[in-house]
Structure formats: structure tokens, C-alpha cells
CSV table of C-alpha atoms and ligand atoms in Angstrom, one decimal:
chain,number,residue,atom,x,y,z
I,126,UNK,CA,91.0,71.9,85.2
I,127,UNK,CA,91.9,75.4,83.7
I,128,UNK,CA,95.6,76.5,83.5
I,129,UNK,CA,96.1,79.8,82.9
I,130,UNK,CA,98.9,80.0,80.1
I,131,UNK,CA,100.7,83.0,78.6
I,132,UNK,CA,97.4,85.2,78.4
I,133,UNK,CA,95.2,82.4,77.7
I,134,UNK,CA,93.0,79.9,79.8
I,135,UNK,CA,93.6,76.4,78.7
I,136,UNK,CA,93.1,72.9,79.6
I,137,UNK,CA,95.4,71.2,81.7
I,138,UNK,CA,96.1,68.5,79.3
I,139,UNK,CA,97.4,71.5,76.6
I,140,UNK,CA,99.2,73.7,79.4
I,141,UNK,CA,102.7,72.4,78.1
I,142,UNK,CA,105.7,74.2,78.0
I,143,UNK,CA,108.7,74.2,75.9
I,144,UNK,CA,111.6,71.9,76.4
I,145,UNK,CA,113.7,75.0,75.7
I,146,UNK,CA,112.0,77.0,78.4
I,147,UNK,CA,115.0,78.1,80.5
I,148,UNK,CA,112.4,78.1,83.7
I,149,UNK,CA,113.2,74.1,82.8
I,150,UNK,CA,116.6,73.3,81.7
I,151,UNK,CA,118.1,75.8,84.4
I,152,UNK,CA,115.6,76.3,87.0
I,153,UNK,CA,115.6,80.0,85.9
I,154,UNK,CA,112.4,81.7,87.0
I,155,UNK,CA,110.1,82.2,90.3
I,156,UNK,CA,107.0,81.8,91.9
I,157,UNK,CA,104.4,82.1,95.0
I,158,UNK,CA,102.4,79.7,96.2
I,159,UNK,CA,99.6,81.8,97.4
I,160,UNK,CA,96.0,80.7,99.3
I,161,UNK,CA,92.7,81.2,98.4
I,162,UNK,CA,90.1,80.8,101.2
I,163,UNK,CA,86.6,81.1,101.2
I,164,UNK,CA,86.9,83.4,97.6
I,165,UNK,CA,89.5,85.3,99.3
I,166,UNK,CA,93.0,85.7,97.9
I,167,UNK,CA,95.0,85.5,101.0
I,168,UNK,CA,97.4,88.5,101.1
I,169,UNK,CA,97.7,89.1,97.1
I,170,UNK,CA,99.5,92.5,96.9
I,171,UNK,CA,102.1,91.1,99.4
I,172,UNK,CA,102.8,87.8,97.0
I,173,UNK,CA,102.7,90.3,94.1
I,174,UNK,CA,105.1,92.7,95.6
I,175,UNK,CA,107.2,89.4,96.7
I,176,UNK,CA,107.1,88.1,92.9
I,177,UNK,CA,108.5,91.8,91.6
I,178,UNK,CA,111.1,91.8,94.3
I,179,UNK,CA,112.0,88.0,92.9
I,180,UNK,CA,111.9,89.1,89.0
I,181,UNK,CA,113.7,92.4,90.3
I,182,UNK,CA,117.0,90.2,92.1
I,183,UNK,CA,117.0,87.7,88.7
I,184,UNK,CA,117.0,91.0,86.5
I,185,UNK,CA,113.9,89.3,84.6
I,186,UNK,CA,111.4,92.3,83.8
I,187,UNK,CA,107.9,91.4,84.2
I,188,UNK,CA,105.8,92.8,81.4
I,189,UNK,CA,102.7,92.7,83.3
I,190,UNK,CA,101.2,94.8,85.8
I,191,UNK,CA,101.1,93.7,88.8
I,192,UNK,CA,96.5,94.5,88.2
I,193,UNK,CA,96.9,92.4,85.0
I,194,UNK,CA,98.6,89.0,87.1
I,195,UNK,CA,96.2,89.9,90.0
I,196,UNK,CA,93.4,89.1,87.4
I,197,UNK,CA,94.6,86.6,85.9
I,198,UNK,CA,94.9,84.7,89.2
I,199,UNK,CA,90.9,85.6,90.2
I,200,UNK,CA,90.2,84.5,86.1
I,201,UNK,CA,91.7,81.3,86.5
I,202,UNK,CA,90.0,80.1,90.5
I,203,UNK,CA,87.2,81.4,89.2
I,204,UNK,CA,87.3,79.2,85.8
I,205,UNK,CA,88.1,76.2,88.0
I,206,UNK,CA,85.1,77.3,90.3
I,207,UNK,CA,87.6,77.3,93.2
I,208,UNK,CA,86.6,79.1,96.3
I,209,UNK,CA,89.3,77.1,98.5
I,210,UNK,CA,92.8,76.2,97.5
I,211,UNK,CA,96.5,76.6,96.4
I,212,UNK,CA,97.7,79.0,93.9
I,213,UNK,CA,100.5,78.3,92.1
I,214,UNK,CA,102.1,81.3,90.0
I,215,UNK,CA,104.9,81.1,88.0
I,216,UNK,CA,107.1,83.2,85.8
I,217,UNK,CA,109.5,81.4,84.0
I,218,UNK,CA,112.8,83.4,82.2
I,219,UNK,CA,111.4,81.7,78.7
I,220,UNK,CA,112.2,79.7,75.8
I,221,UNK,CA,115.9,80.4,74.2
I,222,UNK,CA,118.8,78.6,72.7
I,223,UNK,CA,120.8,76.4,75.0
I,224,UNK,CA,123.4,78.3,77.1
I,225,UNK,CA,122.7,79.7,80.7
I,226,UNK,CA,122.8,83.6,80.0
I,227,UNK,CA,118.6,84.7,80.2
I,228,UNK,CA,119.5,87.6,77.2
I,229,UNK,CA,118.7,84.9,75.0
I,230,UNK,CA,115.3,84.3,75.9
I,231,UNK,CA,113.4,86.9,74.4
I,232,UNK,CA,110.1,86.4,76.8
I,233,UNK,CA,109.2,85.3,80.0
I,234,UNK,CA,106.3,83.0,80.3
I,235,UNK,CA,103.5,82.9,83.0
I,236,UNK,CA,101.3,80.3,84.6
I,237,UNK,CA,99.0,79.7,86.8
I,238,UNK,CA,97.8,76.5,88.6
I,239,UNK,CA,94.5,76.9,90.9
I,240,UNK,CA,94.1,73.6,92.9
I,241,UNK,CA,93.8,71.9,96.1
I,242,UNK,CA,97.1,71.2,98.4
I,243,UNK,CA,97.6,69.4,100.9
I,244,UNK,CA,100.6,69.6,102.7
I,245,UNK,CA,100.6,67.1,105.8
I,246,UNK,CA,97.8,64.9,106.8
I,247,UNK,CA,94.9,66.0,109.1
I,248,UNK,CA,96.0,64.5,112.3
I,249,UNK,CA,99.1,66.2,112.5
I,250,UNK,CA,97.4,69.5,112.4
I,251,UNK,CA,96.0,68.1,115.7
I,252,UNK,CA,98.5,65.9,117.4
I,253,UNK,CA,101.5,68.2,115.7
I,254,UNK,CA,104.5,66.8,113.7
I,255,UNK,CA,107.6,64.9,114.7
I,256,UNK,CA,110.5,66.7,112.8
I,257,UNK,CA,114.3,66.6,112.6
I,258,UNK,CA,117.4,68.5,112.1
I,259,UNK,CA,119.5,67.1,108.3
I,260,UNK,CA,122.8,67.5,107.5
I,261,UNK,CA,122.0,69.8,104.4
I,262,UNK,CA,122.8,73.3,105.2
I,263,UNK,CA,120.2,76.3,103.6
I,264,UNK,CA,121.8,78.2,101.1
I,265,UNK,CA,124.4,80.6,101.7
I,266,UNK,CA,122.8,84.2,100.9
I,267,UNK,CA,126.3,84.8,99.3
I,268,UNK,CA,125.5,82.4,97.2
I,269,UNK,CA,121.4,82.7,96.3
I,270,UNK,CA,119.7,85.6,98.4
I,271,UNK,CA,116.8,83.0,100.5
I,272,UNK,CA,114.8,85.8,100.0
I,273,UNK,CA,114.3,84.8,96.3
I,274,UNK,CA,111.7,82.5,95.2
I,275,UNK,CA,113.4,80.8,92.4
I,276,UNK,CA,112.3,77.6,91.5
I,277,UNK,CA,116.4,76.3,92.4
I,278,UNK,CA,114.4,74.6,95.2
I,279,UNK,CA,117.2,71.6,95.2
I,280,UNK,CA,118.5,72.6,98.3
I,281,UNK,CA,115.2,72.1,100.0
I,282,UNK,CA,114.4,69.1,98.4
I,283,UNK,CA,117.5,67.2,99.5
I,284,UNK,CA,116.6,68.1,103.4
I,285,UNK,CA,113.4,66.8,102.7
I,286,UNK,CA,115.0,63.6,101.4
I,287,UNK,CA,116.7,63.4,104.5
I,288,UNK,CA,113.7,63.9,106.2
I,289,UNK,CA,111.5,61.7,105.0
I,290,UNK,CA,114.7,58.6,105.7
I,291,UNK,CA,115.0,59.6,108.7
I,292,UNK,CA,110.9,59.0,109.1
I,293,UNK,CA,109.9,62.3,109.9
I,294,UNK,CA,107.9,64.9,107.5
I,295,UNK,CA,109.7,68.0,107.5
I,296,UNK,CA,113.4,69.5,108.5
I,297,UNK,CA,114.9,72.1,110.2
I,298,UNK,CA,117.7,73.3,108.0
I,299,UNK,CA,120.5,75.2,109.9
I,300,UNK,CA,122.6,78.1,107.9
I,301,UNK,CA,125.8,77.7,107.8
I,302,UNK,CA,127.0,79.0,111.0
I,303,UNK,CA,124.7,76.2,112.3
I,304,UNK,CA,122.1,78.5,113.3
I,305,UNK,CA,118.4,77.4,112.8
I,306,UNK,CA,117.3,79.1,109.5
I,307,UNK,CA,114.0,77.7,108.6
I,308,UNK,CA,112.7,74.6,107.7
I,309,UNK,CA,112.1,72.9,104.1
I,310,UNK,CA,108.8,74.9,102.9
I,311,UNK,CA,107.8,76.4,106.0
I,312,UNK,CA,109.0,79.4,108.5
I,313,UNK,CA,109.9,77.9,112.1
I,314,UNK,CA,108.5,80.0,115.8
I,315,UNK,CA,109.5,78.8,118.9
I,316,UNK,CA,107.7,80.3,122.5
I,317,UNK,CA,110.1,80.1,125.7
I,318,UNK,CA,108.6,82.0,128.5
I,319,UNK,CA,105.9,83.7,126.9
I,320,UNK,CA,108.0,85.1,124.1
I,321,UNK,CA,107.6,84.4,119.9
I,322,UNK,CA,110.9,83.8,118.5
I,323,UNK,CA,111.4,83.3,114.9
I,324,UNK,CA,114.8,83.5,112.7
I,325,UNK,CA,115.4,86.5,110.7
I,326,UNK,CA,116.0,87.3,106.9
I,327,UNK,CA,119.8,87.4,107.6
I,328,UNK,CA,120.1,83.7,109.0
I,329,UNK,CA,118.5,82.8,106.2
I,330,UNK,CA,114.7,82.6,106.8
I,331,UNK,CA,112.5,83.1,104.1
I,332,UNK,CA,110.3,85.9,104.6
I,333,UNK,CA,107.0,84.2,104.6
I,334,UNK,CA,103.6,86.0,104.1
I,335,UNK,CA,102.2,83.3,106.7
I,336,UNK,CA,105.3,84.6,109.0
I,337,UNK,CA,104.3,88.2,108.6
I,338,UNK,CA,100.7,87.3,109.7
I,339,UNK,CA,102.1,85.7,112.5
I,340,UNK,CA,103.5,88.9,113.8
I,341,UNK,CA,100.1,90.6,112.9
I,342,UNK,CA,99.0,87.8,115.4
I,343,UNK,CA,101.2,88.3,118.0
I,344,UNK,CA,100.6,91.8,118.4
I,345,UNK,CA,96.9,91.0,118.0
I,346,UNK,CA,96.7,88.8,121.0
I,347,UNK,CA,99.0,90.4,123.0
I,348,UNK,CA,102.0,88.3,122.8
I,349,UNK,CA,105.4,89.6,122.7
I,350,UNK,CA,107.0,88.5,119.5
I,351,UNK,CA,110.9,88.6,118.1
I,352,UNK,CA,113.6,87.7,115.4
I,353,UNK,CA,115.8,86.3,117.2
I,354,UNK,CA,119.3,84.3,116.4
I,355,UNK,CA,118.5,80.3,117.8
I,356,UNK,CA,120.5,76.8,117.7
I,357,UNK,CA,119.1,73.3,118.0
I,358,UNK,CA,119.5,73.7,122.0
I,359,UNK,CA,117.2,76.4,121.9
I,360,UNK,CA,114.6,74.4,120.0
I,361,UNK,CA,114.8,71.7,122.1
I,362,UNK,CA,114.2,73.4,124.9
I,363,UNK,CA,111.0,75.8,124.4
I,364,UNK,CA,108.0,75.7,125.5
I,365,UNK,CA,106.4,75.3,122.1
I,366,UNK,CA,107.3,75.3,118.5
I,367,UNK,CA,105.2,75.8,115.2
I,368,UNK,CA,106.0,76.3,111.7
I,369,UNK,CA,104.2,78.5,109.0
I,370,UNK,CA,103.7,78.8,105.3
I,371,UNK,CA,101.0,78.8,102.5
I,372,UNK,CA,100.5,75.5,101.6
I,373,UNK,CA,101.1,74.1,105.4
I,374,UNK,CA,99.2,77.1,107.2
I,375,UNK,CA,100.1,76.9,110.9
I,376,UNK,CA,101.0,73.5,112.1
I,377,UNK,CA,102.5,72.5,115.6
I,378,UNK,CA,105.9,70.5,116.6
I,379,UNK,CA,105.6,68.0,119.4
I,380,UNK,CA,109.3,66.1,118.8
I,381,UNK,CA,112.5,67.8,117.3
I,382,UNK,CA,115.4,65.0,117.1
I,383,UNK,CA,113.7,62.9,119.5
I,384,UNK,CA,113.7,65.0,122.4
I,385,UNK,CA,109.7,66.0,123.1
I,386,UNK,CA,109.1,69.9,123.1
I,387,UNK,CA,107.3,71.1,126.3
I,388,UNK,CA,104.9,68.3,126.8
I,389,UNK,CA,104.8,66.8,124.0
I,390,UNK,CA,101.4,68.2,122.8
I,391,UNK,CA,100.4,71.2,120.9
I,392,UNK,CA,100.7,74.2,123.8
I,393,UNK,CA,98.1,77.4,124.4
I,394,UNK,CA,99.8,80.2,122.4
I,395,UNK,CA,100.1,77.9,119.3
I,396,UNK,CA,95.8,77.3,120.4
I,397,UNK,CA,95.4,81.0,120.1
I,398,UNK,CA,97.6,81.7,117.1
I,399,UNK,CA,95.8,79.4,115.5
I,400,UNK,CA,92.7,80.5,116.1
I,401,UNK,CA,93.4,84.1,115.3
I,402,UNK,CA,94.7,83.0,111.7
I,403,UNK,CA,91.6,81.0,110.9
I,404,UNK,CA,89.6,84.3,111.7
I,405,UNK,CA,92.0,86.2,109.5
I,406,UNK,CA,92.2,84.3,106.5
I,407,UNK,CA,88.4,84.5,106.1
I,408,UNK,CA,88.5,88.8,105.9
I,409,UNK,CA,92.1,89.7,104.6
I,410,UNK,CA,91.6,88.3,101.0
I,411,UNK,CA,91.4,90.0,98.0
I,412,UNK,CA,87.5,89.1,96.5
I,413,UNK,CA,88.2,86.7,93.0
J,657,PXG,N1,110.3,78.9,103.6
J,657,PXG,C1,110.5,78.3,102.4
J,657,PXG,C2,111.8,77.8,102.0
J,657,PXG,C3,109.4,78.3,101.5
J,657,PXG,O1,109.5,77.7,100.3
J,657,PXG,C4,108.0,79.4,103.3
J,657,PXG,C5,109.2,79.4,104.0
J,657,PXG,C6,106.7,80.0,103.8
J,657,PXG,O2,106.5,81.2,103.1
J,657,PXG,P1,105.0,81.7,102.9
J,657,PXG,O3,105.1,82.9,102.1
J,657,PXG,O4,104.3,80.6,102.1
J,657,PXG,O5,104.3,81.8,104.2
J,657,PXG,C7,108.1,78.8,102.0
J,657,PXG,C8,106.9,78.7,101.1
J,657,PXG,C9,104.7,74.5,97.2
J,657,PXG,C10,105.0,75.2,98.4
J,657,PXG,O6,104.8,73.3,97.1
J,657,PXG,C11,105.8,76.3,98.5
J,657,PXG,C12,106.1,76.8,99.8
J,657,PXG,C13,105.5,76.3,100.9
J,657,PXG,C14,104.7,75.2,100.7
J,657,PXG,C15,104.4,74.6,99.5
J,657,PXG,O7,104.2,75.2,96.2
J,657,PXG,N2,107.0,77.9,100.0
């Protein structure tokens, strides 16, 4: 496999990165996970203009364009002869002396991963997962803005801990007012009576390039869509619920905390979302 690295396409056993890198000892730097379907980049300029809003909130100035890191993303699926899969693109803050302020790392450092992912298994895409609520709350935006994709993903990997002991394969995380935010990796949509809910920015939802798509959707087929403010109760009680993201796609939710949503199998407005999205993905790319 090829690794784009800093300019340069290596193989994966030389991709290394410095100890010192501060992307490393301080989880200072961002990415995007980004798809690639059929030789299609999947939504590139809006993961682009995602990962300058990112470097713009961290004050880390990107010196490349956003046309030079767009080809360097095609170079390196079409090195790996990758016409389906998972892009990983990440900017670290750089190598510098110990000590948490980012002036003393001179450069920030780029890579890029071009593989396959695969987030939950098969039958689940089918059936649709069994999820539950953890105790670990998302992030206050006070404290990190959730719209930043910094690779402090911690707080996201303790819920999925708590997940995973609690036998299920993903969370939903509440903000701290108790409000459903989101869940570990993926945006959460609930349907009651017809309507699309989804958490907003300001409770702490991530604003997913899958979730945009999903309002694309909505309006596509005709179905009333909103952000809307939800608890647990709410969950519990629609009529269907899916989540969304890159690297899980569109995936439905049978069970939340034991209690079955709707009847307990995948409804018809996740059947048609679904179906618009696979039509999507195949004509909204970006050619490699
Ligand atoms: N919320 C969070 C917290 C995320 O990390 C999403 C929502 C969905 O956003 P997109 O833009 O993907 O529709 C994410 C996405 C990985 C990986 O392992 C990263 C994400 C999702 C799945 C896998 O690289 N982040």
C-alpha cells in the first residue's frame, strides 16, 4: 500500500512519523475521513472546506491549496488502484520541542491513507443495530467547538468503551444538558409521524457531510426534514431511527436501551433514504 507522506508517495512500511510530532504527543492536528465510490470522491470540496474551517479554529495555517490536497488524495487511490474505500486525511500541527504551545513546530505535516473500512458488519446494515445511551457526556462546545475535527477523539472513544461493555456497537452521547447530541462516529435521525429529526450544531452534533446529504435526500423524496432539540424519550419513541457518517454510510436502529423502536425492524423512509444515497454516491464524486 501507498501512503501519501509530506509531498511524497511512500510505502506503508516507511510512512512513519516523528515521535515529536505534536499531531502525537498532544493530539494536535485534524482530519476527514472521506469516501471514495466507484472512482468518485464523495463530496471532496465539502471535506476540503471542513478541513480549512478545522486548521482555521486550531490557528494551524495550511500551506497547501485546497487543488494541491485535492490531488494528492486522487494521486494516492489511484496509486493504490482504489476505486472503492476510505480516505483518511490528516494534517498534523508537526514536529517541535516538547511543550504544548504549536509556535514551536515550525511545519505541519500531511497524510493520507487510501483503504478499505468497514465500520459494522453486513447484517446489521440489514437487520439494523442495537445501540445504547453511556454515561460519557459529548464535549462541551465551551470547551472544544464539536464542529472541529481534531484528532482529541478521547471523548468518543470512552462512549464507545461503554458501548461495546454494555454489548452493543455504537452510543448515543447526550450533551450536557442531557439532550441527544450524536452518537460516537456517526450523526443520529429519528422519523415520528412522517417528519426527519436530527440534532443541531449547537447541541453538539457534528456536522456530518453524510448528514448534509441526508437533507439533500429529504427534500429529494419529499420528506419533511428538521434540527430539532430531542431527549432519550423522544428516541425511544419514533417511528424509526438511523444514523449517518462516512465510514458507516446510512445504517438503521432497531433497539435503543432495550426498548425496540417502531417494530423493531428497519422502517420505509430509512428504505428510501437509503436507496436515494446509494444512487447519489455513484454521481456526486469528484473523478480521481
Ligand atoms: N460525528 C462524529 C463524532 C464523527 O466523528 C460523524 C459524526 C459523521 O460525519 P461525516 O462527515 O463522516 O458524515 C463523524 C465522522 C474514522 C471515522 O474512523 C471517522 C468518522 C466516522 C467514522 C469513522 O476515520 N467521523
Amino acid at each position: 500500500m501507498k501512503i501519501y507522506l509530506d509531498g511524497n508517495l511512500v510505502d506503508s512500511a516507511e510512512a512513519k512519523i516523528s515521535v515529536f510530532d505534536h499531531g502525537l504527543l498532544y493530539g494536535d492536528g485534524i482530519f476527514e475521513g472521506i469516501r471514495l465510490y466507484g472512482g468518485n470522491v464523495f463530496r471532496l470540496d465539502e471535506h476540503l472546506e471542513r478541513l480549512e474551517y478545522s486548521a482555521k479554529a486550531i490557528l494551524l495555517k495550511l500551506p497547501w491549496s485546497r487543488k494541491e490536497i485535492s490531488d494528492a488524495i486522487c494521486a494516492t487511490c489511484r496509486a493504490n488502484g482504489l476505486t472503492d474505500g476510505y480516505i483518511r486525511l490528516v494534517v498534523t500541527r508537526g514536529v517541535g520541542d516538547l511543550g504544548l504551545s504549536p509556535w514551536l513546530c515550525p511545519k505541519p505535516s500531511i497524510f493520507i491513507i487510501a483503504d478499505k473500512i468497514a465500520l459494522y458488519p453486513k447484517e446489521h446494515y440489514e437487520k439494523g443495530l442495537e445501540i445504547v445511551t453511556v454515561a460519557t457526556r459529548r464535549m462541551n462546545p465551551a470547551a472544544l467547538s464539536p464542529a472541529i475535527k481534531s484528532l482529541n477523539y478521547l471523548n468518543n472513544i470512552m462512549a464507545k468503551i461503554e458501548a461495546r461493555q454494555a454489548g452493543a456497537l455504537e452510543a448515543i452521547m447526550l450533551n450536557d444538558q442531557g439532550l441527544v447530541a450524536e452518537c460516537t462516529g456517526d450523526n443520529i435521525f429519528i422519523v415520528h409521524k412522517g417528519r426527519i429529526l436530527t440534532p443541531s450544531a449547537q447541541q453538539g452534533a457534528l456536522q456530518g457531510i453524510t448528514r448534509d446529504t441526508i437533507f439533500a435526500i429529504a427534500k429529494e423524496i419529499g420528506v419533511a426534514i428538521e434540527e430539532h432539540d430531542m431527549t432519550r424519550y423522544d428516541v425511544w419513541n419514533a417511528d424509526e431511527v438511523f444514523l449517518t457518517g462516512t465510514g458507516a454510510e446510512v445504517i438503521p436502529v432497531v433497539k435503543l436501551d432495550g426498548r425496540e423502536i417502531g417494530d423493531a425492524k428497519p422502517g420505509p423512509v430509512f428504505a428510501k433514504v437509503l436507496a436515494a444515497f446509494r444512487r447519489r454516491v455513484l454521481v456526486e464524486g469528484t473523478r480521481i
